[in-house]
Tab-separated table of C-alpha atoms and ligand atoms in Angstrom:
chain	number	residue	atom	x	y	z
A	1	MET	CA	92.576	82.142	101.749
A	2	ALA	CA	92.094	78.394	101.810
A	3	VAL	CA	91.047	76.502	98.689
A	4	SER	CA	89.558	73.009	98.880
A	5	GLY	CA	88.864	70.557	96.093
A	6	GLY	CA	85.747	71.754	94.295
A	7	ILE	CA	85.109	72.736	90.726
A	8	ALA	CA	84.584	76.355	91.870
A	9	ALA	CA	88.316	76.556	92.728
A	10	TYR	CA	88.850	78.406	89.459
A	11	LYS	CA	86.758	81.290	90.823
A	12	SER	CA	89.127	81.653	93.784
A	13	ALA	CA	91.800	83.037	91.486
A	14	GLU	CA	89.516	86.007	90.854
A	15	LEU	CA	88.922	86.356	94.606
A	16	VAL	CA	92.670	86.642	95.240
A	17	ARG	CA	92.893	89.303	92.549
A	18	LEU	CA	90.023	91.301	94.062
A	19	LEU	CA	91.418	91.067	97.606
A	20	ARG	CA	94.823	92.195	96.426
A	21	LYS	CA	93.212	95.088	94.576
A	22	LYS	CA	91.651	96.163	97.874
A	23	GLY	CA	95.133	96.200	99.415
A	24	ALA	CA	95.016	92.897	101.291
A	25	ASP	CA	98.110	90.770	101.767
A	26	VAL	CA	96.958	87.290	100.722
A	27	ARG	CA	98.460	83.887	101.442
A	28	VAL	CA	96.886	80.840	99.856
A	29	VAL	CA	96.576	77.369	101.387
A	30	MET	CA	95.389	74.510	99.155
A	31	THR	CA	94.198	71.011	100.003
A	32	ARG	CA	95.626	68.066	98.068
A	33	SER	CA	92.337	67.735	96.178
A	34	ALA	CA	92.381	71.429	95.275
A	35	LEU	CA	95.697	70.838	93.483
A	36	GLN	CA	93.777	68.640	91.014
A	37	PHE	CA	91.542	71.571	90.056
A	38	ILE	CA	93.866	74.547	89.781
A	39	SER	CA	97.615	75.051	89.754
A	40	PRO	CA	99.277	76.624	92.797
A	41	LEU	CA	101.294	78.654	90.324
A	42	THR	CA	98.171	80.660	89.504
A	43	PHE	CA	97.685	81.605	93.158
A	44	GLN	CA	101.363	82.259	93.655
A	45	ALA	CA	101.413	84.677	90.750
A	46	LEU	CA	98.201	86.422	91.829
A	47	SER	CA	98.999	86.645	95.553
A	48	GLY	CA	102.705	87.355	95.188
A	49	ASN	CA	103.336	84.829	97.976
A	50	PRO	CA	104.320	81.143	97.973
A	51	VAL	CA	101.366	78.770	98.187
A	52	HIS	CA	101.112	76.468	101.187
A	53	THR	CA	99.977	72.876	100.620
A	54	GLU	CA	101.624	70.527	103.088
A	55	LEU	CA	101.226	70.227	106.848
A	56	LEU	CA	104.265	68.025	107.326
A	57	ASP	CA	106.861	69.920	105.369
A	58	ALA	CA	110.007	70.723	107.358
A	59	GLU	CA	111.060	73.488	104.990
A	60	ALA	CA	107.669	75.197	104.975
A	61	GLU	CA	107.450	74.844	108.746
A	62	ASN	CA	110.701	76.780	109.101
A	63	ALA	CA	109.545	79.520	106.733
A	64	MET	CA	105.922	79.850	107.845
A	65	GLY	CA	104.321	76.803	109.420
A	66	HIS	CA	100.688	76.254	110.299
A	67	ILE	CA	100.860	78.051	113.661
A	68	ASN	CA	102.626	81.069	112.228
A	69	LEU	CA	100.165	81.186	109.338
A	70	ALA	CA	97.284	81.080	111.814
A	71	ARG	CA	98.849	83.931	113.809
A	72	TRP	CA	99.680	85.909	110.715
A	73	ALA	CA	96.148	86.026	109.283
A	74	ASP	CA	93.667	88.719	110.310
A	75	LYS	CA	90.937	86.729	108.593
A	76	ILE	CA	90.675	83.300	106.977
A	77	VAL	CA	88.273	82.568	104.132
A	78	ILE	CA	87.742	79.075	102.753
A	79	ALA	CA	86.587	79.394	99.166
A	80	PRO	CA	85.443	77.038	97.852
A	81	ALA	CA	84.674	74.958	100.927
A	82	THR	CA	83.797	71.380	99.961
A	83	ALA	CA	81.316	69.204	101.852
A	84	ASP	CA	84.331	67.234	103.005
A	85	THR	CA	86.190	70.276	104.385
A	86	ILE	CA	83.036	71.534	106.123
A	87	ALA	CA	82.595	68.089	107.725
A	88	LYS	CA	86.202	68.090	108.905
A	89	LEU	CA	86.061	71.572	110.378
A	90	SER	CA	82.759	70.905	112.114
A	91	HIS	CA	84.355	67.965	113.930
A	92	GLY	CA	87.666	69.582	114.765
A	93	LEU	CA	89.752	67.282	112.574
A	94	ALA	CA	93.292	68.426	111.872
A	95	ASP	CA	94.835	66.008	109.390
A	96	ASP	CA	95.937	68.452	106.717
A	97	LEU	CA	97.226	72.027	106.535
A	98	LEU	CA	93.828	73.672	105.959
A	99	SER	CA	92.041	71.966	108.858
A	100	THR	CA	94.989	72.324	111.256
A	101	LEU	CA	95.341	76.002	110.352
A	102	CYS	CA	91.651	76.642	111.052
A	103	LEU	CA	91.877	74.835	114.381
A	104	ALA	CA	94.925	76.900	115.369
A	105	ALA	CA	93.414	80.200	114.232
A	106	THR	CA	92.023	82.769	116.653
A	107	CYS	CA	90.973	85.214	113.920
A	108	PRO	CA	87.516	85.202	112.281
A	109	VAL	CA	86.972	82.322	109.803
A	110	TYR	CA	84.620	82.602	106.804
A	111	VAL	CA	83.353	79.633	104.812
A	112	ALA	CA	82.054	79.889	101.235
A	113	PRO	CA	80.542	76.456	100.462
A	114	ALA	CA	80.392	75.090	96.923
A	115	MET	CA	78.879	71.734	96.092
A	116	ASN	CA	76.190	69.837	94.254
A	117	GLN	CA	72.719	70.782	95.507
A	118	ALA	CA	71.989	67.267	96.792
A	119	MET	CA	75.214	67.286	98.793
A	120	TRP	CA	74.284	70.681	100.242
A	121	HIS	CA	70.776	69.589	101.253
A	122	LYS	CA	71.871	66.321	102.911
A	123	PRO	CA	70.960	66.486	106.617
A	124	VAL	CA	74.519	65.573	107.543
A	125	THR	CA	75.903	68.562	105.621
A	126	GLN	CA	73.246	70.851	107.100
A	127	ASP	CA	74.099	69.596	110.599
A	128	ASN	CA	77.780	70.275	109.932
A	129	VAL	CA	77.003	73.801	108.759
A	130	LYS	CA	74.897	74.478	111.874
A	131	ARG	CA	77.740	73.216	113.990
A	132	LEU	CA	80.217	75.573	112.272
A	133	ILE	CA	77.891	78.532	112.817
A	134	ALA	CA	77.559	77.578	116.485
A	135	TYR	CA	81.358	77.567	116.718
A	136	GLY	CA	81.422	81.184	115.502
A	137	ILE	CA	82.328	80.572	111.863
A	138	THR	CA	80.623	82.860	109.331
A	139	MET	CA	78.995	81.359	106.253
A	140	ILE	CA	79.071	83.271	102.974
A	141	GLY	CA	76.504	81.712	100.619
A	142	PRO	CA	76.057	79.363	98.926
A	143	GLY	CA	74.005	80.872	96.133
A	144	GLN	CA	71.333	79.321	93.968
A	145	GLY	CA	71.455	78.582	90.249
A	146	GLU	CA	72.857	76.372	87.554
A	147	GLN	CA	75.623	74.043	88.720
A	148	ALA	CA	78.675	72.582	87.008
A	149	CYS	CA	77.122	69.112	87.299
A	150	GLY	CA	74.118	70.262	85.226
A	151	GLU	CA	71.684	70.415	88.150
A	152	THR	CA	70.010	73.539	89.479
A	153	GLY	CA	69.652	74.566	93.115
A	154	TYR	CA	71.560	75.734	96.183
A	155	GLY	CA	75.258	74.991	96.327
A	156	ARG	CA	76.880	77.460	93.938
A	157	MET	CA	79.793	79.293	95.473
A	158	SER	CA	79.026	82.982	96.014
A	159	GLU	CA	80.578	85.238	93.407
A	160	PRO	CA	84.139	86.390	94.238
A	161	ALA	CA	83.057	90.059	94.272
A	162	GLU	CA	80.389	89.292	96.880
A	163	ILE	CA	82.826	87.302	99.060
A	164	CYS	CA	85.380	90.099	98.786
A	165	GLU	CA	82.810	92.737	99.832
A	166	ARG	CA	81.677	90.652	102.815
A	167	LEU	CA	85.252	90.186	104.014
A	168	TRP	CA	85.963	93.847	103.609
A	169	ALA	CA	82.764	95.087	105.197
A	170	GLU	CA	83.163	93.071	108.387
A	171	PRO	CA	85.665	94.681	110.718
A	172	ALA	CA	88.312	92.427	112.169
A	173	ALA	CA	87.318	91.336	115.668
A	174	PRO	CA	88.057	94.119	118.148
A	175	TYR	CA	90.845	92.018	119.594
A	176	LEU	CA	91.827	94.527	122.276
A	177	HIS	CA	88.265	95.069	123.433
A	178	GLY	CA	88.266	96.307	127.033
A	179	ARG	CA	92.076	96.347	127.269
A	180	LYS	CA	93.860	99.450	128.521
A	181	VAL	CA	96.793	100.494	126.389
A	182	LEU	CA	99.336	103.147	127.373
A	183	ILE	CA	101.389	104.614	124.540
A	184	SER	CA	104.172	107.176	124.736
A	185	ALA	CA	104.931	109.103	121.560
A	186	GLY	CA	106.989	111.900	120.088
A	187	PRO	CA	110.260	113.502	121.157
A	188	THR	CA	111.170	115.168	124.439
A	189	ARG	CA	112.681	118.626	124.904
A	190	GLU	CA	115.486	119.077	127.407
A	191	PRO	CA	115.839	122.767	128.243
A	192	LEU	CA	119.247	124.464	128.309
A	193	ASP	CA	117.993	127.928	129.186
A	194	PRO	CA	114.631	129.741	128.893
A	195	VAL	CA	114.780	129.777	125.064
A	196	ARG	CA	116.801	126.725	123.999
A	197	TYR	CA	116.433	123.002	124.256
A	198	ILE	CA	117.899	119.716	123.010
A	199	THR	CA	115.502	117.496	121.093
A	200	ASN	CA	115.439	114.889	118.281
A	201	ARG	CA	113.794	114.252	114.948
A	202	SER	CA	110.859	112.159	116.194
A	203	SER	CA	107.537	113.386	114.734
A	204	GLY	CA	105.275	111.192	116.893
A	205	LYS	CA	103.582	109.791	113.761
A	206	MET	CA	104.242	106.141	114.632
A	207	GLY	CA	103.032	106.521	118.232
A	208	TYR	CA	99.903	108.390	117.126
A	209	ALA	CA	99.212	105.760	114.453
A	210	LEU	CA	99.554	103.066	117.148
A	211	ALA	CA	97.065	104.934	119.331
A	212	ARG	CA	94.562	105.051	116.450
A	213	ALA	CA	95.114	101.365	115.649
A	214	ALA	CA	94.674	100.363	119.311
A	215	LEU	CA	91.440	102.395	119.516
A	216	LYS	CA	90.220	100.714	116.323
A	217	ALA	CA	91.009	97.351	117.922
A	218	GLY	CA	88.670	98.213	120.801
A	219	ALA	CA	91.230	99.323	123.413
A	220	ARG	CA	91.007	102.230	125.838
A	221	VAL	CA	94.043	104.331	125.047
A	222	THR	CA	96.135	106.721	127.113
A	223	LEU	CA	98.607	108.648	124.972
A	224	VAL	CA	101.509	110.361	126.717
A	225	SER	CA	102.792	112.739	124.092
A	226	GLY	CA	105.894	114.849	123.765
A	227	PRO	CA	105.618	118.081	121.737
A	228	VAL	CA	104.365	117.192	118.231
A	229	ALA	CA	102.430	118.899	115.458
A	230	LEU	CA	99.756	116.206	115.178
A	231	ALA	CA	96.041	116.195	115.957
A	232	PRO	CA	95.388	113.779	118.811
A	233	PRO	CA	93.158	110.794	118.006
A	234	ALA	CA	89.575	111.299	119.148
A	235	ASN	CA	88.674	109.141	122.167
A	236	ALA	CA	92.231	108.814	123.460
A	237	ASP	CA	93.116	110.253	126.847
A	238	VAL	CA	96.015	112.544	125.924
A	239	ILE	CA	98.626	113.676	128.457
A	240	ARG	CA	101.031	116.283	127.154
A	241	VAL	CA	104.561	116.421	128.478
A	242	GLU	CA	107.755	118.126	127.445
A	243	THR	CA	110.827	116.731	129.185
A	244	ALA	CA	112.111	113.196	129.692
A	245	ALA	CA	111.509	113.593	133.432
A	246	GLN	CA	107.877	114.593	132.840
A	247	MET	CA	107.401	111.682	130.455
A	248	HIS	CA	108.916	109.342	133.030
A	249	GLU	CA	106.511	110.562	135.715
A	250	ALA	CA	103.474	110.442	133.415
A	251	VAL	CA	104.221	106.880	132.249
A	252	ILE	CA	105.406	105.293	135.508
A	253	SER	CA	102.473	106.666	137.512
A	254	ARG	CA	99.989	105.134	135.036
A	255	ALA	CA	101.665	101.966	133.782
A	256	GLU	CA	100.364	99.556	136.422
A	257	ALA	CA	96.797	100.559	135.631
A	258	HIS	CA	97.255	99.478	132.000
A	259	ASP	CA	97.404	96.037	130.352
A	260	ILE	CA	99.871	97.001	127.630
A	261	TYR	CA	102.562	99.685	127.437
A	262	ILE	CA	104.085	100.670	124.101
A	263	GLY	CA	107.088	102.961	124.400
A	264	ALA	CA	107.165	104.622	120.990
A	265	ALA	CA	108.529	107.960	122.214
A	266	ALA	CA	112.071	109.068	121.418
A	267	VAL	CA	113.016	110.020	124.956
A	268	ALA	CA	116.242	111.960	125.417
A	269	ASP	CA	118.987	109.703	126.768
A	270	TYR	CA	120.746	112.691	128.326
A	271	THR	CA	119.552	115.983	129.772
A	272	PRO	CA	121.540	119.097	130.797
A	273	VAL	CA	122.715	118.882	134.395
A	274	ALA	CA	121.562	122.453	135.004
A	275	VAL	CA	119.051	124.670	133.224
A	276	GLN	CA	120.442	128.182	133.094
A	277	PRO	CA	117.886	130.624	134.529
A	278	GLU	CA	118.844	133.253	131.937
A	279	LYS	CA	119.631	133.039	128.258
A	280	ILE	CA	123.182	131.747	127.722
A	281	LYS	CA	125.255	134.516	126.131
A	282	LYS	CA	127.442	134.100	123.062
A	283	GLN	CA	130.968	134.480	124.468
A	284	ASP	CA	133.685	131.852	124.066
A	285	GLU	CA	134.684	130.161	120.808
A	286	GLN	CA	133.720	126.830	122.297
A	287	THR	CA	131.442	125.902	125.119
A	288	THR	CA	130.603	122.729	126.956
A	289	ILE	CA	127.261	121.517	128.209
A	290	THR	CA	127.373	118.808	130.828
A	291	LEU	CA	124.676	116.193	130.426
A	292	GLN	CA	123.438	113.495	132.706
A	293	LYS	CA	121.630	110.288	131.889
A	294	THR	CA	117.854	110.346	132.033
A	295	ARG	CA	115.903	107.531	133.669
A	296	ASP	CA	115.101	104.500	131.525
A	297	ILE	CA	111.311	104.513	131.289
A	298	LEU	CA	110.981	101.194	129.450
A	299	ALA	CA	113.257	99.286	131.800
A	300	GLU	CA	111.477	100.738	134.836
A	301	VAL	CA	108.025	99.845	133.489
A	302	ALA	CA	109.231	96.283	132.903
A	303	GLN	CA	110.341	96.095	136.557
A	304	LEU	CA	107.053	97.232	138.085
A	305	ALA	CA	105.328	94.773	140.393
A	306	ARG	CA	102.209	94.760	138.197
A	307	ARG	CA	104.001	95.306	134.926
A	308	PRO	CA	101.949	95.689	131.781
A	309	PHE	CA	102.869	93.743	128.631
A	310	THR	CA	105.830	95.934	127.676
A	311	VAL	CA	106.737	96.781	124.099
A	312	GLY	CA	109.783	98.851	123.220
A	313	PHE	CA	110.992	100.532	120.058
A	314	ALA	CA	114.538	100.585	118.794
A	315	ALA	CA	115.511	103.160	116.192
A	316	GLU	CA	118.974	102.332	114.947
A	317	THR	CA	121.354	103.548	112.284
A	318	HIS	CA	123.382	100.299	112.324
A	319	ASP	CA	123.430	96.731	113.721
A	320	LEU	CA	119.647	96.838	114.066
A	321	GLU	CA	119.132	93.226	115.104
A	322	THR	CA	121.986	93.115	117.626
A	323	TYR	CA	120.853	96.294	119.392
A	324	ALA	CA	117.181	95.307	119.313
A	325	LEU	CA	117.817	91.853	120.779
A	326	GLY	CA	120.150	93.396	123.359
A	327	LYS	CA	117.422	95.823	124.489
A	328	LEU	CA	114.831	93.035	124.558
A	329	THR	CA	116.835	90.994	127.046
A	330	THR	CA	118.577	93.625	129.176
A	331	LYS	CA	115.386	95.648	129.673
A	332	LYS	CA	113.286	92.475	130.044
A	333	LEU	CA	110.754	93.570	127.435
A	334	ASP	CA	107.981	91.372	126.060
A	335	MET	CA	108.537	92.611	122.544
A	336	ILE	CA	110.653	95.075	120.608
A	337	ALA	CA	109.929	96.745	117.269
A	338	ALA	CA	113.088	97.869	115.529
A	339	ASN	CA	113.435	100.209	112.600
A	340	TRP	CA	116.155	101.899	110.638
A	341	VAL	CA	116.569	105.631	111.016
A	342	GLY	CA	118.859	108.100	109.333
A	343	ARG	CA	117.992	106.730	105.889
A	344	ASP	CA	115.928	108.476	103.222
A	345	HIS	CA	112.144	108.210	103.472
A	346	VAL	CA	112.000	105.802	106.428
A	347	GLY	CA	111.755	106.120	110.182
A	348	PHE	CA	111.516	109.539	111.829
A	349	ASP	CA	109.104	112.020	110.296
A	350	SER	CA	108.381	109.914	107.204
A	351	GLU	CA	104.941	108.647	106.210
A	352	GLN	CA	106.240	105.135	105.637
A	353	ASN	CA	108.103	102.680	107.748
A	354	ALA	CA	109.059	99.008	108.068
A	355	LEU	CA	109.698	97.096	111.274
A	356	GLN	CA	111.551	94.041	112.483
A	357	VAL	CA	109.682	92.764	115.528
A	358	PHE	CA	111.387	90.462	118.039
A	359	TRP	CA	110.173	88.620	121.123
A	360	ALA	CA	111.718	85.893	123.276
A	361	ASP	CA	111.052	82.999	120.912
A	362	GLY	CA	110.068	84.590	117.645
A	363	ARG	CA	110.328	87.401	115.181
A	364	GLN	CA	108.350	88.910	112.337
A	365	THR	CA	109.133	91.372	109.579
A	366	LEU	CA	106.484	93.969	108.829
A	367	SER	CA	107.411	95.253	105.409
A	368	MET	CA	107.456	98.855	104.182
A	369	THR	CA	104.014	100.439	104.209
A	370	GLY	CA	102.134	103.515	105.480
A	371	LYS	CA	102.498	104.100	109.230
A	372	LEU	CA	98.804	103.541	109.986
A	373	HIS	CA	98.740	100.185	108.190
A	374	LEU	CA	102.004	99.238	109.871
A	375	ALA	CA	100.570	100.263	113.252
A	376	GLU	CA	97.508	98.056	112.664
A	377	GLN	CA	99.748	95.085	111.907
A	378	LEU	CA	101.895	95.743	114.983
A	379	ILE	CA	98.842	96.157	117.247
A	380	SER	CA	97.452	92.867	115.913
A	381	LEU	CA	100.799	91.158	116.629
A	382	ILE	CA	100.972	92.676	120.128
A	383	ALA	CA	97.401	91.522	120.840
A	384	LYS	CA	98.241	87.966	119.777
A	385	ARG	CA	101.406	87.829	121.885
A	386	TYR	CA	99.576	89.435	124.811
A	387	ASP	CA	96.846	86.771	124.595
A	388	GLU	CA	99.416	83.999	124.374
A	389	LYS	CA	101.293	85.301	127.427
A	390	ASN	CA	98.095	85.575	129.429
A	391	THR	CA	96.735	82.183	128.469
A	392	ALA	CA	100.071	80.347	128.807
B	401	FMN	C1	85.368	66.744	89.181
B	401	FMN	C2	85.085	66.823	90.648
B	401	FMN	C3	84.428	67.924	91.135
B	401	FMN	C4	84.124	68.020	92.503
B	401	FMN	N1	83.479	69.127	92.953
B	401	FMN	C5	83.147	69.219	94.255
B	401	FMN	C6	82.431	70.339	94.747
B	401	FMN	O1	82.115	71.281	94.011
B	401	FMN	N2	82.118	70.373	96.058
B	401	FMN	C7	82.438	69.365	96.915
B	401	FMN	O2	82.085	69.455	98.095
B	401	FMN	N3	83.144	68.310	96.490
B	401	FMN	C8	83.494	68.188	95.184
B	401	FMN	N4	84.194	67.097	94.752
B	401	FMN	C9	84.589	66.075	95.710
B	401	FMN	C10	85.851	66.516	96.491
B	401	FMN	O3	86.890	66.819	95.597
B	401	FMN	C11	86.259	65.433	97.467
B	401	FMN	O4	85.250	65.266	98.447
B	401	FMN	C12	87.595	65.694	98.112
B	401	FMN	O5	87.880	64.629	99.024
B	401	FMN	C13	87.594	67.006	98.850
B	401	FMN	O6	88.803	67.177	99.536
B	401	FMN	P1	89.166	68.508	100.325
B	401	FMN	O7	87.953	68.907	101.074
B	401	FMN	O8	90.285	68.119	101.234
B	401	FMN	O9	89.596	69.509	99.330
B	401	FMN	C14	84.497	66.992	93.395
B	401	FMN	C15	85.185	65.894	92.887
B	401	FMN	C16	85.480	65.815	91.548
B	401	FMN	C17	86.216	64.604	91.038
């Protein structure tokens, strides 16, 4: 949310509260003029995040600068938007944090104007508004009524509840529209004999949540799934496999026909050298099973001639960052999402998770939340990185 210097800035505090109540993660940017109307402390307390005010601030740039803020946001709303800010945006100026952020943003931008009715009706303001609409920015309001200056007419900022509803009602842009996304999910089963197998604790929940999130983002989704107890998402093309070898075949044969591959399956690293044709009998006190390495699906996808944007997962019990960064470089991945496993209530088979996401020149923490919400954030991040790679 961006706040510019109008008297209606006090209403924005209520907007932050309402957005947070809906479950949104809110970061507030204020112009220098806005600081004269309301304290950043108010927004900091209500949003639970530091408030951003300066474009040229080395410390803020390290923490979350204007480009990162622009990438982070799913939506930007400017409330109140002054005549001055509208004029700046309509001409592509970028001389403060708010205007630079809007210029750098690829997400939908909403503008809630608030100004004196004469300022609103001025042809120059109306021209600026038309220009913003032509550039794809959505106007919310203004409303009509009594104004702070004592006049009556158009120019009142829309009520926070109305702005909140509009933001909520409009789906985020289907940012993967037309893209083909291949996702592998769940565990594999490596048979020992006709009745036994080696497997792992993966439930497939994260992979299935990613499939739903990618579908919601407009993608066409192929889901290669190991054995799980989950209902497949409607509209996904689901391919069921059991062993690591079957998963390898299913993924490799399809990967080049997809734009993005997300390897969220927990594929067995080793498989028994031989599957006994008959049930192994209980005989000796100890027995040995010889295992051989399975093929590395992620690394092979990343080496294909027409490789998709390749995203790996790292589930680690220790040294998360070291292992994740190691996998990113040795397997030549575009991105890796790492999470802790073997701890209570996170990772495998839990409803919640948190991720550390790494790519060649950046990283982002997605904090603990439900797997579907987390999947939506990861899909949004993947889509942004994918776009950047393909427009670079
Ligand atoms: C008391 C006061 C109230 C103001 N209210 C508004 C307003 O509601 N809308 C507006 O467009 N400008 C208003 N202004 C003028 C802006 O603050 C001024 O144009 C400023 O340069 C806007 O900067 P910004 O767009 O970077 O925030 C007001 C100015 C003052 C002193």
